[in-house]
GROMACS .gro file of C-alpha atoms in nm:
model
  169
    1MET     CA    1  -2.897   2.248   3.098
    2ILE     CA    2  -2.854   2.041   3.413
    3ILE     CA    3  -2.612   2.188   3.666
    4ASP     CA    4  -2.387   1.965   3.876
    5PRO     CA    5  -2.560   1.865   4.201
    6ILE     CA    6  -2.485   2.093   4.494
    7GLN     CA    7  -2.416   1.953   4.839
    8LEU     CA    8  -2.573   2.172   5.107
    9PHE     CA    9  -2.445   2.121   5.462
   10LEU     CA   10  -2.644   2.278   5.744
   11CYS     CA   11  -2.464   2.379   6.063
   12GLY     CA   12  -2.711   2.616   6.226
   13GLY     CA   13  -2.624   2.973   6.307
   14THR     CA   14  -2.851   3.273   6.346
   15ILE     CA   15  -2.997   3.211   6.000
   16ASP     CA   16  -3.177   2.899   6.130
   17LYS     CA   17  -3.283   3.029   6.471
   18LYS     CA   18  -3.648   3.064   6.570
   19TYR     CA   19  -3.795   3.289   6.836
   20PHE     CA   20  -3.950   3.116   7.135
   21PRO     CA   21  -4.162   3.381   7.315
   22GLU     CA   22  -4.234   3.162   7.617
   23ARG     CA   23  -3.859   3.152   7.691
   24GLU     CA   24  -3.781   3.491   7.534
   25VAL     CA   25  -3.490   3.345   7.335
   26PHE     CA   26  -3.386   3.262   6.984
   27ASP     CA   27  -3.295   2.895   6.960
   28PHE     CA   28  -3.308   2.600   6.720
   29GLU     CA   29  -3.607   2.386   6.641
   30THR     CA   30  -3.550   2.276   6.283
   31THR     CA   31  -3.389   2.417   5.971
   32HIS     CA   32  -3.562   2.670   5.747
   33ILE     CA   33  -3.388   2.551   5.429
   34ASP     CA   34  -3.701   2.400   5.271
   35GLN     CA   35  -3.885   2.733   5.303
   36MET     CA   36  -3.581   2.920   5.175
   37LEU     CA   37  -3.557   2.698   4.867
   38ALA     CA   38  -3.930   2.732   4.796
   39GLN     CA   39  -3.931   3.109   4.846
   40SER     CA   40  -3.622   3.149   4.627
   41ARG     CA   41  -3.789   2.955   4.344
   42VAL     CA   42  -3.463   2.779   4.270
   43SER     CA   43  -3.461   2.629   3.920
   44LYS     CA   44  -3.544   2.261   3.888
   45GLU     CA   45  -3.215   2.213   3.704
   46ILE     CA   46  -3.035   2.273   4.032
   47THR     CA   47  -3.041   1.968   4.256
   48PHE     CA   48  -2.941   1.969   4.621
   49ASP     CA   49  -2.821   1.697   4.851
   50THR     CA   50  -2.907   1.851   5.187
   51LYS     CA   51  -2.755   1.718   5.507
   52CYS     CA   52  -2.790   1.866   5.854
   53LEU     CA   53  -2.461   1.815   6.034
   54PHE     CA   54  -2.590   1.995   6.344
   55LEU     CA   55  -2.783   2.308   6.442
   56LYS     CA   56  -2.561   2.518   6.668
   57ASP     CA   57  -2.475   2.876   6.732
   58SER     CA   58  -2.131   2.904   6.577
   59LEU     CA   59  -1.996   3.042   6.906
   60ASP     CA   60  -2.075   2.699   7.053
   61MET     CA   61  -1.893   2.508   6.779
   62THR     CA   62  -1.590   2.308   6.884
   63GLN     CA   63  -1.278   2.207   6.695
   64GLU     CA   64  -1.440   1.864   6.662
   65ASP     CA   65  -1.743   2.027   6.495
   66ARG     CA   66  -1.516   2.208   6.249
   67ALA     CA   67  -1.331   1.883   6.179
   68ARG     CA   68  -1.669   1.718   6.111
   69VAL     CA   69  -1.758   1.989   5.860
   70ALA     CA   70  -1.419   1.960   5.691
   71HIS     CA   71  -1.444   1.581   5.681
   72SER     CA   72  -1.795   1.603   5.534
   73CYS     CA   73  -1.668   1.833   5.258
   74GLU     CA   74  -1.376   1.601   5.193
   75GLN     CA   75  -1.600   1.291   5.174
   76SER     CA   76  -1.874   1.447   4.962
   77PRO     CA   77  -1.863   1.344   4.596
   78ALA     CA   78  -2.006   1.687   4.503
   79LYS     CA   79  -1.773   1.937   4.339
   80ARG     CA   80  -1.995   2.227   4.452
   81ILE     CA   81  -2.070   2.264   4.823
   82LEU     CA   82  -2.271   2.524   5.018
   83ILE     CA   83  -2.243   2.550   5.395
   84MET     CA   84  -2.509   2.734   5.595
   85HIS     CA   85  -2.323   2.847   5.905
   86GLY     CA   86  -2.326   3.100   6.187
   87THR     CA   87  -2.136   3.418   6.110
   88SER     CA   88  -1.936   3.445   6.433
   89THR     CA   89  -1.689   3.166   6.349
   90MET     CA   90  -1.746   3.114   5.977
   91VAL     CA   91  -1.389   3.217   5.897
   92GLU     CA   92  -1.247   2.961   6.143
   93THR     CA   93  -1.451   2.681   5.987
   94ALA     CA   94  -1.340   2.785   5.638
   95LYS     CA   95  -0.979   2.765   5.756
   96ALA     CA   96  -1.036   2.413   5.893
   97ILE     CA   97  -1.185   2.309   5.559
   98SER     CA   98  -0.890   2.459   5.371
   99GLU     CA   99  -0.653   2.221   5.548
  100LYS     CA  100  -0.832   1.926   5.382
  101LEU     CA  101  -0.958   2.088   5.061
  102ASP     CA  102  -0.983   1.890   4.742
  103PRO     CA  103  -0.852   2.151   4.495
  104SER     CA  104  -1.125   2.063   4.245
  105LYS     CA  105  -1.411   2.166   4.478
  106THR     CA  106  -1.587   2.500   4.513
  107ILE     CA  107  -1.706   2.553   4.871
  108VAL     CA  108  -1.909   2.855   4.981
  109LEU     CA  109  -2.005   2.942   5.339
  110PHE     CA  110  -2.292   3.180   5.412
  111GLY     CA  111  -2.514   3.284   5.700
  112ALA     CA  112  -2.721   3.578   5.817
  113MET     CA  113  -2.706   3.850   6.077
  114LEU     CA  114  -3.080   3.809   6.145
  115PRO     CA  115  -3.282   3.484   6.153
  116TYR     CA  116  -3.460   3.381   5.832
  117GLU     CA  117  -3.800   3.404   5.999
  118LEU     CA  118  -3.763   3.780   6.064
  119ILE     CA  119  -3.901   4.014   5.798
  120GLN     CA  120  -3.582   4.220   5.771
  121SER     CA  121  -3.350   3.919   5.756
  122ASP     CA  122  -3.061   3.908   5.511
  123ALA     CA  123  -3.091   3.527   5.493
  124LEU     CA  124  -3.247   3.487   5.147
  125PHE     CA  125  -3.020   3.746   4.989
  126ASN     CA  126  -2.713   3.576   5.134
  127PHE     CA  127  -2.839   3.234   5.022
  128GLY     CA  128  -2.891   3.367   4.669
  129THR     CA  129  -2.544   3.517   4.659
  130ALA     CA  130  -2.393   3.191   4.784
  131LEU     CA  131  -2.588   2.987   4.529
  132SER     CA  132  -2.463   3.208   4.245
  133THR     CA  133  -2.108   3.199   4.380
  134VAL     CA  134  -2.089   2.820   4.408
  135GLN     CA  135  -2.198   2.788   4.045
  136THR     CA  136  -1.972   3.055   3.894
  137CYS     CA  137  -1.649   3.077   4.094
  138GLN     CA  138  -1.336   2.876   4.034
  139PRO     CA  139  -1.257   2.596   4.280
  140GLY     CA  140  -1.165   2.728   4.623
  141ILE     CA  141  -1.325   2.826   4.953
  142TYR     CA  142  -1.535   3.141   4.969
  143ILE     CA  143  -1.742   3.336   5.217
  144THR     CA  144  -2.039   3.531   5.089
  145MET     CA  145  -2.230   3.787   5.290
  146ASN     CA  146  -2.438   4.088   5.195
  147GLY     CA  147  -2.371   4.070   4.821
  148LYS     CA  148  -1.995   4.031   4.851
  149VAL     CA  149  -1.769   3.734   4.787
  150TRP     CA  150  -1.430   3.681   4.950
  151SER     CA  151  -1.168   3.413   4.938
  152HIS     CA  152  -1.186   3.251   5.283
  153ASP     CA  153  -0.841   3.379   5.379
  154GLN     CA  154  -0.910   3.739   5.278
  155VAL     CA  155  -1.207   3.819   5.505
  156VAL     CA  156  -1.278   3.897   5.869
  157LYS     CA  157  -1.596   3.968   6.060
  158ASN     CA  158  -1.598   4.316   6.207
  159GLU     CA  159  -1.788   4.259   6.531
  160ILE     CA  160  -1.822   4.633   6.597
  161VAL     CA  161  -2.032   4.701   6.286
  162ALA     CA  162  -2.159   4.340   6.252
  163ASN     CA  163  -2.041   4.303   5.895
  164PHE     CA  164  -1.774   4.123   5.694
  165GLU     CA  165  -1.488   4.305   5.530
  166SER     CA  166  -1.164   4.240   5.346
  167VAL     CA  167  -0.859   4.163   5.559
  168ASN     CA  168  -0.690   4.477   5.422
  169THR     CA  169  -0.972   4.713   5.527
   0.00000   0.00000   0.00000
């Protein structure tokens, strides 16, 4: 069974950061998505159209960046879209997308609290959850983190415990 192609937009975030010891910082060099796909052993029936919109820390994203993400989702012919994004402003980007949402599309944002390249990273787990969510959920906009799935308007990031939780928590 061939599954509908999945559009994968890359926006950066901690998930794609790399450590540069000479500068003692985490920053961007290139995306890790090819390694993530290979390590995940994603089925050949799943095809991706991968496009890097930008690699930024989500705290550095502007309203114009969010509009670009929303426009890219709107213009994509794909009915299933994954967005790899920083966790700090993921909810704000999801809201911007919701203002232009094609009601027939399923859009899932995900990220990681630790960069993919670190051994204890949650990146692959979050990617796997997002991949399952985009294939099984009804059309809408979702955020997936740490094995949980939320409608984009029912989740907040709790900065104190560095985790996502339901709005009603």
